[in-house]
Structures are given as C-alpha cells and as structure tokens.
C-alpha cells in the first residue's frame, strides 16, 4: 500500500530557522540592553573570569577607602601631636622664665596659672579620639588589601606634660618627635597602598569588561 505524506518539509525548515532567528535576536537584545554577555548561556567561561575580576576590583576599591580612613586617622593624630608640641614648647619657655630672679610673687603666680592651663590642655589633647578610637595610645590595624589583610599604623605616644624640670620637658619633646615620625611614615605608606589599590580596581574592572 502506497503511503503519501502531506508534510511540507520546507515549512518545517522555515519554522525552525525562524525560531532560531527569534532566539538569536532575543539573546542579542538582552545582552546589548544589560551589558551581560553571559545571558542565555553565552560565554560561560569568560563570564566566570569576569565575575572574579570584578569582585577583586570592587574589593580593591573598598580597601582603598579603608586606606583613606587610615590616612584621615593618622592626620588627626598628627594634628594633635603638633598642638601638644606647641604647648610643650610654651611650657619650656615658662619654666625658663619662672627661674628669673627678679620676678615678683605676682609674676610667678601669673606664670603658674598659665603653666597649669598649658599642662591641662596638653594632657587632654593626648586623650583625643576619632570615632571613639584614641589617636595616640597605640598603632591601629587598617585593612589595606583585597584579601582583607591588615597592617598597623600610628604611634604609642606615651606623653605626659609636667613642669618638674626642663630636662623632663625635653624628654617629652623627644617622645612627641618620635610619634610625629611614626604618623608621617604611616601616612606615606597608606598613600602608597591606596594608589596601588585604585589602579588595581580600575584595571580589574577594565579587564572584566574586555572579556
């Protein structure tokens, strides 16, 4: 018995081609409108690499912001130390002035009042804080890379202004100078880390966009 097929092979082929064209057009529109080339199964391997690069880039940007926080903290500490240094210098001047043999009791009393104010101000500044964190008690840890590693920057100043002797005032001056050096070194180091992290962030984003 003869079998006759009424199937239109050409119509099937045309329908299949139209379906493929429709899917291809939808995929292209979706990728162009979102910028996500991995949609609809496109370049899965490349997308994985791009996501990793982008994650590293975003982490580097956050670490750079952490460095900025550290720089601000150290600059605040540096400013406090400079004020303490100025007060310590004034304290030394008052000690030398007070030793002058022709001063009256009233003169010495006036010097004593200023000395007390200088001591109170200097020792109060030594306890200054930023966001609840003491500026001058110890180095602080700052996250400075995209793997969440930390480095410590800052200074343990250990400053106590007293008017017992010129020699003691000079000893406090040495502590102030050392703390200022630590602050400056920390600021320089954090600026270096920050510049590297900003570059890493930008280049990671650019690499991810090219994949």
PDB file of C-alpha atoms in Angstrom:
ATOM      1  CA  UNK A   1       0.000   0.000   0.000  1.00  0.00           C
ATOM      2  CA  UNK A   2       1.389   3.331  -1.001  1.00  0.00           C
ATOM      3  CA  UNK A   3       1.944   5.886   1.772  1.00  0.00           C
ATOM      4  CA  UNK A   4       1.557   9.563   0.915  1.00  0.00           C
ATOM      5  CA  UNK A   5       2.913  12.314   3.211  1.00  0.00           C
ATOM      6  CA  UNK A   6       1.362  15.747   3.114  1.00  0.00           C
ATOM      7  CA  UNK A   7       4.106  17.215   5.351  1.00  0.00           C
ATOM      8  CA  UNK A   8       5.566  20.401   3.960  1.00  0.00           C
ATOM      9  CA  UNK A   9       9.269  19.897   4.602  1.00  0.00           C
ATOM     10  CA  UNK A  10      10.055  23.436   3.507  1.00  0.00           C
ATOM     11  CA  UNK A  11       7.625  24.853   6.067  1.00  0.00           C
ATOM     12  CA  UNK A  12       9.263  22.845   8.849  1.00  0.00           C
ATOM     13  CA  UNK A  13      12.691  24.097   7.876  1.00  0.00           C
ATOM     14  CA  UNK A  14      11.428  27.667   7.653  1.00  0.00           C
ATOM     15  CA  UNK A  15       9.776  27.399  11.068  1.00  0.00           C
ATOM     16  CA  UNK A  16      12.955  26.007  12.603  1.00  0.00           C
ATOM     17  CA  UNK A  17      15.046  28.805  11.093  1.00  0.00           C
ATOM     18  CA  UNK A  18      12.549  31.410  12.299  1.00  0.00           C
ATOM     19  CA  UNK A  19      12.683  30.013  15.825  1.00  0.00           C
ATOM     20  CA  UNK A  20      16.472  30.127  15.827  1.00  0.00           C
ATOM     21  CA  UNK A  21      16.430  33.659  14.460  1.00  0.00           C
ATOM     22  CA  UNK A  22      13.934  34.731  17.118  1.00  0.00           C
ATOM     23  CA  UNK A  23      16.051  33.254  19.920  1.00  0.00           C
ATOM     24  CA  UNK A  24      19.194  34.817  18.497  1.00  0.00           C
ATOM     25  CA  UNK A  25      17.531  38.213  18.266  1.00  0.00           C
ATOM     26  CA  UNK A  26      16.183  37.988  21.829  1.00  0.00           C
ATOM     27  CA  UNK A  27      19.601  36.991  23.132  1.00  0.00           C
ATOM     28  CA  UNK A  28      21.313  39.825  21.289  1.00  0.00           C
ATOM     29  CA  UNK A  29      18.798  42.413  22.532  1.00  0.00           C
ATOM     30  CA  UNK A  30      19.088  41.139  26.124  1.00  0.00           C
ATOM     31  CA  UNK A  31      22.896  41.238  26.050  1.00  0.00           C
ATOM     32  CA  UNK A  32      23.011  44.691  24.482  1.00  0.00           C
ATOM     33  CA  UNK A  33      20.459  46.168  26.868  1.00  0.00           C
ATOM     34  CA  UNK A  34      22.013  44.709  30.046  1.00  0.00           C
ATOM     35  CA  UNK A  35      25.681  44.552  29.114  1.00  0.00           C
ATOM     36  CA  UNK A  36      25.753  40.960  30.409  1.00  0.00           C
ATOM     37  CA  UNK A  37      27.241  38.819  27.671  1.00  0.00           C
ATOM     38  CA  UNK A  38      26.734  35.567  29.603  1.00  0.00           C
ATOM     39  CA  UNK A  39      22.920  35.728  29.376  1.00  0.00           C
ATOM     40  CA  UNK A  40      21.214  32.807  27.593  1.00  0.00           C
ATOM     41  CA  UNK A  41      24.329  30.682  28.069  1.00  0.00           C
ATOM     42  CA  UNK A  42      26.748  32.967  26.217  1.00  0.00           C
ATOM     43  CA  UNK A  43      30.473  32.707  27.083  1.00  0.00           C
ATOM     44  CA  UNK A  44      30.023  31.000  30.444  1.00  0.00           C
ATOM     45  CA  UNK A  45      33.776  30.547  30.921  1.00  0.00           C
ATOM     46  CA  UNK A  46      34.528  34.172  30.170  1.00  0.00           C
ATOM     47  CA  UNK A  47      31.729  35.291  32.459  1.00  0.00           C
ATOM     48  CA  UNK A  48      33.228  33.335  35.350  1.00  0.00           C
ATOM     49  CA  UNK A  49      36.590  35.036  34.874  1.00  0.00           C
ATOM     50  CA  UNK A  50      34.933  38.442  34.523  1.00  0.00           C
ATOM     51  CA  UNK A  51      32.944  37.993  37.736  1.00  0.00           C
ATOM     52  CA  UNK A  52      36.120  37.106  39.630  1.00  0.00           C
ATOM     53  CA  UNK A  53      37.975  40.099  38.216  1.00  0.00           C
ATOM     54  CA  UNK A  54      35.091  42.392  39.043  1.00  0.00           C
ATOM     55  CA  UNK A  55      34.902  41.047  42.617  1.00  0.00           C
ATOM     56  CA  UNK A  56      38.612  41.716  43.061  1.00  0.00           C
ATOM     57  CA  UNK A  57      38.219  45.194  41.588  1.00  0.00           C
ATOM     58  CA  UNK A  58      35.385  46.076  43.957  1.00  0.00           C
ATOM     59  CA  UNK A  59      37.362  44.701  46.910  1.00  0.00           C
ATOM     60  CA  UNK A  60      40.384  46.770  45.896  1.00  0.00           C
ATOM     61  CA  UNK A  61      38.215  49.891  45.809  1.00  0.00           C
ATOM     62  CA  UNK A  62      36.951  49.173  49.319  1.00  0.00           C
ATOM     63  CA  UNK A  63      40.497  48.579  50.563  1.00  0.00           C
ATOM     64  CA  UNK A  64      41.484  51.932  49.034  1.00  0.00           C
ATOM     65  CA  UNK A  65      38.670  53.556  51.009  1.00  0.00           C
ATOM     66  CA  UNK A  66      39.979  51.827  54.135  1.00  0.00           C
ATOM     67  CA  UNK A  67      43.361  53.401  53.414  1.00  0.00           C
ATOM     68  CA  UNK A  68      41.660  56.792  53.182  1.00  0.00           C
ATOM     69  CA  UNK A  69      40.166  56.193  56.634  1.00  0.00           C
ATOM     70  CA  UNK A  70      43.618  55.342  57.920  1.00  0.00           C
ATOM     71  CA  UNK A  71      45.132  58.474  56.392  1.00  0.00           C
ATOM     72  CA  UNK A  72      42.431  60.610  57.996  1.00  0.00           C
ATOM     73  CA  UNK A  73      43.028  58.936  61.359  1.00  0.00           C
ATOM     74  CA  UNK A  74      46.783  59.482  61.215  1.00  0.00           C
ATOM     75  CA  UNK A  75      46.386  63.075  60.056  1.00  0.00           C
ATOM     76  CA  UNK A  76      44.154  63.733  63.056  1.00  0.00           C
ATOM     77  CA  UNK A  77      46.793  62.185  65.303  1.00  0.00           C
ATOM     78  CA  UNK A  78      49.490  64.255  63.654  1.00  0.00           C
ATOM     79  CA  UNK A  79      47.491  67.454  64.234  1.00  0.00           C
ATOM     80  CA  UNK A  80      47.040  66.548  67.908  1.00  0.00           C
ATOM     81  CA  UNK A  81      50.765  65.927  68.296  1.00  0.00           C
ATOM     82  CA  UNK A  82      51.625  69.262  66.706  1.00  0.00           C
ATOM     83  CA  UNK A  83      49.391  71.030  69.205  1.00  0.00           C
ATOM     84  CA  UNK A  84      50.981  69.129  72.084  1.00  0.00           C
ATOM     85  CA  UNK A  85      54.418  70.032  70.727  1.00  0.00           C
ATOM     86  CA  UNK A  86      53.490  73.726  70.701  1.00  0.00           C
ATOM     87  CA  UNK A  87      52.216  73.502  74.283  1.00  0.00           C
ATOM     88  CA  UNK A  88      55.341  71.646  75.402  1.00  0.00           C
ATOM     89  CA  UNK A  89      57.491  74.379  73.875  1.00  0.00           C
ATOM     90  CA  UNK A  90      55.478  77.018  75.691  1.00  0.00           C
ATOM     91  CA  UNK A  91      55.859  75.056  78.911  1.00  0.00           C
ATOM     92  CA  UNK A  92      59.625  75.129  78.486  1.00  0.00           C
ATOM     93  CA  UNK A  93      59.549  78.889  77.937  1.00  0.00           C
ATOM     94  CA  UNK A  94      57.551  79.337  81.137  1.00  0.00           C
ATOM     95  CA  UNK A  95      59.967  77.169  83.112  1.00  0.00           C
ATOM     96  CA  UNK A  96      62.926  79.278  81.945  1.00  0.00           C
ATOM     97  CA  UNK A  97      61.030  82.498  82.607  1.00  0.00           C
ATOM     98  CA  UNK A  98      59.994  81.398  86.084  1.00  0.00           C
ATOM     99  CA  UNK A  99      63.636  80.840  87.046  1.00  0.00           C
ATOM    100  CA  UNK A 100      64.417  84.555  86.590  1.00  0.00           C
ATOM    101  CA  UNK A 101      65.466  86.008  89.927  1.00  0.00           C
ATOM    102  CA  UNK A 102      63.851  89.448  89.576  1.00  0.00           C
ATOM    103  CA  UNK A 103      60.265  88.240  89.224  1.00  0.00           C
ATOM    104  CA  UNK A 104      57.762  89.261  91.857  1.00  0.00           C
ATOM    105  CA  UNK A 105      55.377  86.910  93.609  1.00  0.00           C
ATOM    106  CA  UNK A 106      52.622  88.216  91.349  1.00  0.00           C
ATOM    107  CA  UNK A 107      54.729  87.492  88.272  1.00  0.00           C
ATOM    108  CA  UNK A 108      55.339  83.938  89.392  1.00  0.00           C
ATOM    109  CA  UNK A 109      51.669  83.487  90.193  1.00  0.00           C
ATOM    110  CA  UNK A 110      50.707  84.554  86.679  1.00  0.00           C
ATOM    111  CA  UNK A 111      53.266  82.177  85.211  1.00  0.00           C
ATOM    112  CA  UNK A 112      51.889  79.430  87.435  1.00  0.00           C
ATOM    113  CA  UNK A 113      48.343  79.986  86.165  1.00  0.00           C
ATOM    114  CA  UNK A 114      49.427  79.746  82.545  1.00  0.00           C
ATOM    115  CA  UNK A 115      51.570  76.711  83.302  1.00  0.00           C
ATOM    116  CA  UNK A 116      48.587  74.895  84.806  1.00  0.00           C
ATOM    117  CA  UNK A 117      46.441  75.714  81.763  1.00  0.00           C
ATOM    118  CA  UNK A 118      49.131  74.519  79.370  1.00  0.00           C
ATOM    119  CA  UNK A 119      49.527  71.253  81.270  1.00  0.00           C
ATOM    120  CA  UNK A 120      45.772  70.646  81.361  1.00  0.00           C
ATOM    121  CA  UNK A 121      45.353  71.357  77.646  1.00  0.00           C
ATOM    122  CA  UNK A 122      48.302  69.206  76.555  1.00  0.00           C
ATOM    123  CA  UNK A 123      47.299  66.191  78.611  1.00  0.00           C
ATOM    124  CA  UNK A 124      43.679  66.490  77.469  1.00  0.00           C
ATOM    125  CA  UNK A 125      44.720  66.549  73.811  1.00  0.00           C
ATOM    126  CA  UNK A 126      46.788  63.407  74.435  1.00  0.00           C
ATOM    127  CA  UNK A 127      43.465  61.619  75.110  1.00  0.00           C
ATOM    128  CA  UNK A 128      41.781  62.823  71.886  1.00  0.00           C
ATOM    129  CA  UNK A 129      39.725  60.306  69.901  1.00  0.00           C
ATOM    130  CA  UNK A 130      38.391  59.875  66.366  1.00  0.00           C
ATOM    131  CA  UNK A 131      35.151  57.910  66.044  1.00  0.00           C
ATOM    132  CA  UNK A 132      35.663  56.667  69.595  1.00  0.00           C
ATOM    133  CA  UNK A 133      39.211  55.431  68.902  1.00  0.00           C
ATOM    134  CA  UNK A 134      42.121  57.048  70.781  1.00  0.00           C
ATOM    135  CA  UNK A 135      44.545  58.774  68.428  1.00  0.00           C
ATOM    136  CA  UNK A 136      47.757  58.452  70.398  1.00  0.00           C
ATOM    137  CA  UNK A 137      47.578  55.343  72.579  1.00  0.00           C
ATOM    138  CA  UNK A 138      48.720  52.654  70.102  1.00  0.00           C
ATOM    139  CA  UNK A 139      49.031  51.834  66.372  1.00  0.00           C
ATOM    140  CA  UNK A 140      45.749  50.741  64.775  1.00  0.00           C
ATOM    141  CA  UNK A 141      45.098  47.988  62.222  1.00  0.00           C
ATOM    142  CA  UNK A 142      43.843  49.085  58.807  1.00  0.00           C
ATOM    143  CA  UNK A 143      42.685  46.750  56.033  1.00  0.00           C
ATOM    144  CA  UNK A 144      44.973  47.607  53.126  1.00  0.00           C
ATOM    145  CA  UNK A 145      44.494  44.857  50.524  1.00  0.00           C
ATOM    146  CA  UNK A 146      41.706  42.992  48.760  1.00  0.00           C
ATOM    147  CA  UNK A 147      42.324  39.814  50.771  1.00  0.00           C
ATOM    148  CA  UNK A 148      41.366  41.680  53.992  1.00  0.00           C
ATOM    149  CA  UNK A 149      44.931  41.644  55.309  1.00  0.00           C
ATOM    150  CA  UNK A 150      45.823  44.375  57.804  1.00  0.00           C
ATOM    151  CA  UNK A 151      48.831  46.481  58.752  1.00  0.00           C
ATOM    152  CA  UNK A 152      49.228  48.579  61.896  1.00  0.00           C
ATOM    153  CA  UNK A 153      49.968  52.303  61.646  1.00  0.00           C
ATOM    154  CA  UNK A 154      50.116  55.057  64.234  1.00  0.00           C
ATOM    155  CA  UNK A 155      52.037  55.670  67.433  1.00  0.00           C
ATOM    156  CA  UNK A 156      52.093  54.928  71.122  1.00  0.00           C
ATOM    157  CA  UNK A 157      52.991  58.427  72.188  1.00  0.00           C
ATOM    158  CA  UNK A 158      53.118  57.980  75.971  1.00  0.00           C
ATOM    159  CA  UNK A 159      53.240  61.749  76.502  1.00  0.00           C
ATOM    160  CA  UNK A 160      52.615  63.355  79.876  1.00  0.00           C
ATOM    161  CA  UNK A 161      53.358  67.052  80.127  1.00  0.00           C
ATOM    162  CA  UNK A 162      54.795  68.048  83.519  1.00  0.00           C
ATOM    163  CA  UNK A 163      56.554  71.152  84.844  1.00  0.00           C
ATOM    164  CA  UNK A 164      59.017  69.343  87.118  1.00  0.00           C
ATOM    165  CA  UNK A 165      62.129  70.264  85.145  1.00  0.00           C
ATOM    166  CA  UNK A 166      63.389  71.481  81.780  1.00  0.00           C
ATOM    167  CA  UNK A 167      65.024  68.079  81.296  1.00  0.00           C
ATOM    168  CA  UNK A 168      61.666  66.329  81.661  1.00  0.00           C
ATOM    169  CA  UNK A 169      60.033  68.737  79.242  1.00  0.00           C
ATOM    170  CA  UNK A 170      62.798  67.972  76.735  1.00  0.00           C
ATOM    171  CA  UNK A 171      62.207  64.236  77.262  1.00  0.00           C
ATOM    172  CA  UNK A 172      58.542  64.709  76.366  1.00  0.00           C
ATOM    173  CA  UNK A 173      59.645  66.631  73.289  1.00  0.00           C
ATOM    174  CA  UNK A 174      61.638  63.592  72.167  1.00  0.00           C
ATOM    175  CA  UNK A 175      58.554  61.383  72.568  1.00  0.00           C
ATOM    176  CA  UNK A 176      56.468  63.865  70.578  1.00  0.00           C
ATOM    177  CA  UNK A 177      59.027  63.941  67.758  1.00  0.00           C
ATOM    178  CA  UNK A 178      59.155  60.134  67.597  1.00  0.00           C
ATOM    179  CA  UNK A 179      55.354  59.895  67.478  1.00  0.00           C
ATOM    180  CA  UNK A 180      55.206  62.510  64.726  1.00  0.00           C
ATOM    181  CA  UNK A 181      57.702  60.451  62.727  1.00  0.00           C
ATOM    182  CA  UNK A 182      55.556  57.344  63.100  1.00  0.00           C
ATOM    183  CA  UNK A 183      52.454  59.228  61.985  1.00  0.00           C
ATOM    184  CA  UNK A 184      54.203  60.650  58.926  1.00  0.00           C
ATOM    185  CA  UNK A 185      55.594  57.245  57.954  1.00  0.00           C
ATOM    186  CA  UNK A 186      52.148  55.682  58.279  1.00  0.00           C
ATOM    187  CA  UNK A 187      50.537  58.367  56.127  1.00  0.00           C
ATOM    188  CA  UNK A 188      53.158  57.871  53.411  1.00  0.00           C
ATOM    189  CA  UNK A 189      52.730  54.086  53.487  1.00  0.00           C
ATOM    190  CA  UNK A 190      48.940  54.260  53.302  1.00  0.00           C
ATOM    191  CA  UNK A 191      49.094  56.696  50.388  1.00  0.00           C
ATOM    192  CA  UNK A 192      51.293  54.209  48.544  1.00  0.00           C
ATOM    193  CA  UNK A 193      48.894  51.329  49.238  1.00  0.00           C
ATOM    194  CA  UNK A 194      45.944  53.489  48.223  1.00  0.00           C
ATOM    195  CA  UNK A 195      47.440  54.474  44.870  1.00  0.00           C
ATOM    196  CA  UNK A 196      48.153  50.837  44.057  1.00  0.00           C
ATOM    197  CA  UNK A 197      44.654  49.763  45.065  1.00  0.00           C
ATOM    198  CA  UNK A 198      42.954  52.442  42.964  1.00  0.00           C
ATOM    199  CA  UNK A 199      44.977  51.297  39.953  1.00  0.00           C
ATOM    200  CA  UNK A 200      44.183  47.646  40.642  1.00  0.00           C
ATOM    201  CA  UNK A 201      40.481  48.431  40.938  1.00  0.00           C
ATOM    202  CA  UNK A 202      40.325  50.357  37.677  1.00  0.00           C
ATOM    203  CA  UNK A 203      42.318  47.781  35.734  1.00  0.00           C
ATOM    204  CA  UNK A 204      40.346  44.846  37.133  1.00  0.00           C
ATOM    205  CA  UNK A 205      37.091  46.479  36.003  1.00  0.00           C
ATOM    206  CA  UNK A 206      38.591  47.207  32.586  1.00  0.00           C
ATOM    207  CA  UNK A 207      39.827  43.627  32.195  1.00  0.00           C
ATOM    208  CA  UNK A 208      36.440  42.239  33.188  1.00  0.00           C
ATOM    209  CA  UNK A 209      34.736  44.458  30.605  1.00  0.00           C
ATOM    210  CA  UNK A 210      37.008  43.201  27.827  1.00  0.00           C
ATOM    211  CA  UNK A 211      36.411  39.502  28.429  1.00  0.00           C
TER     212      UNK A 211
END
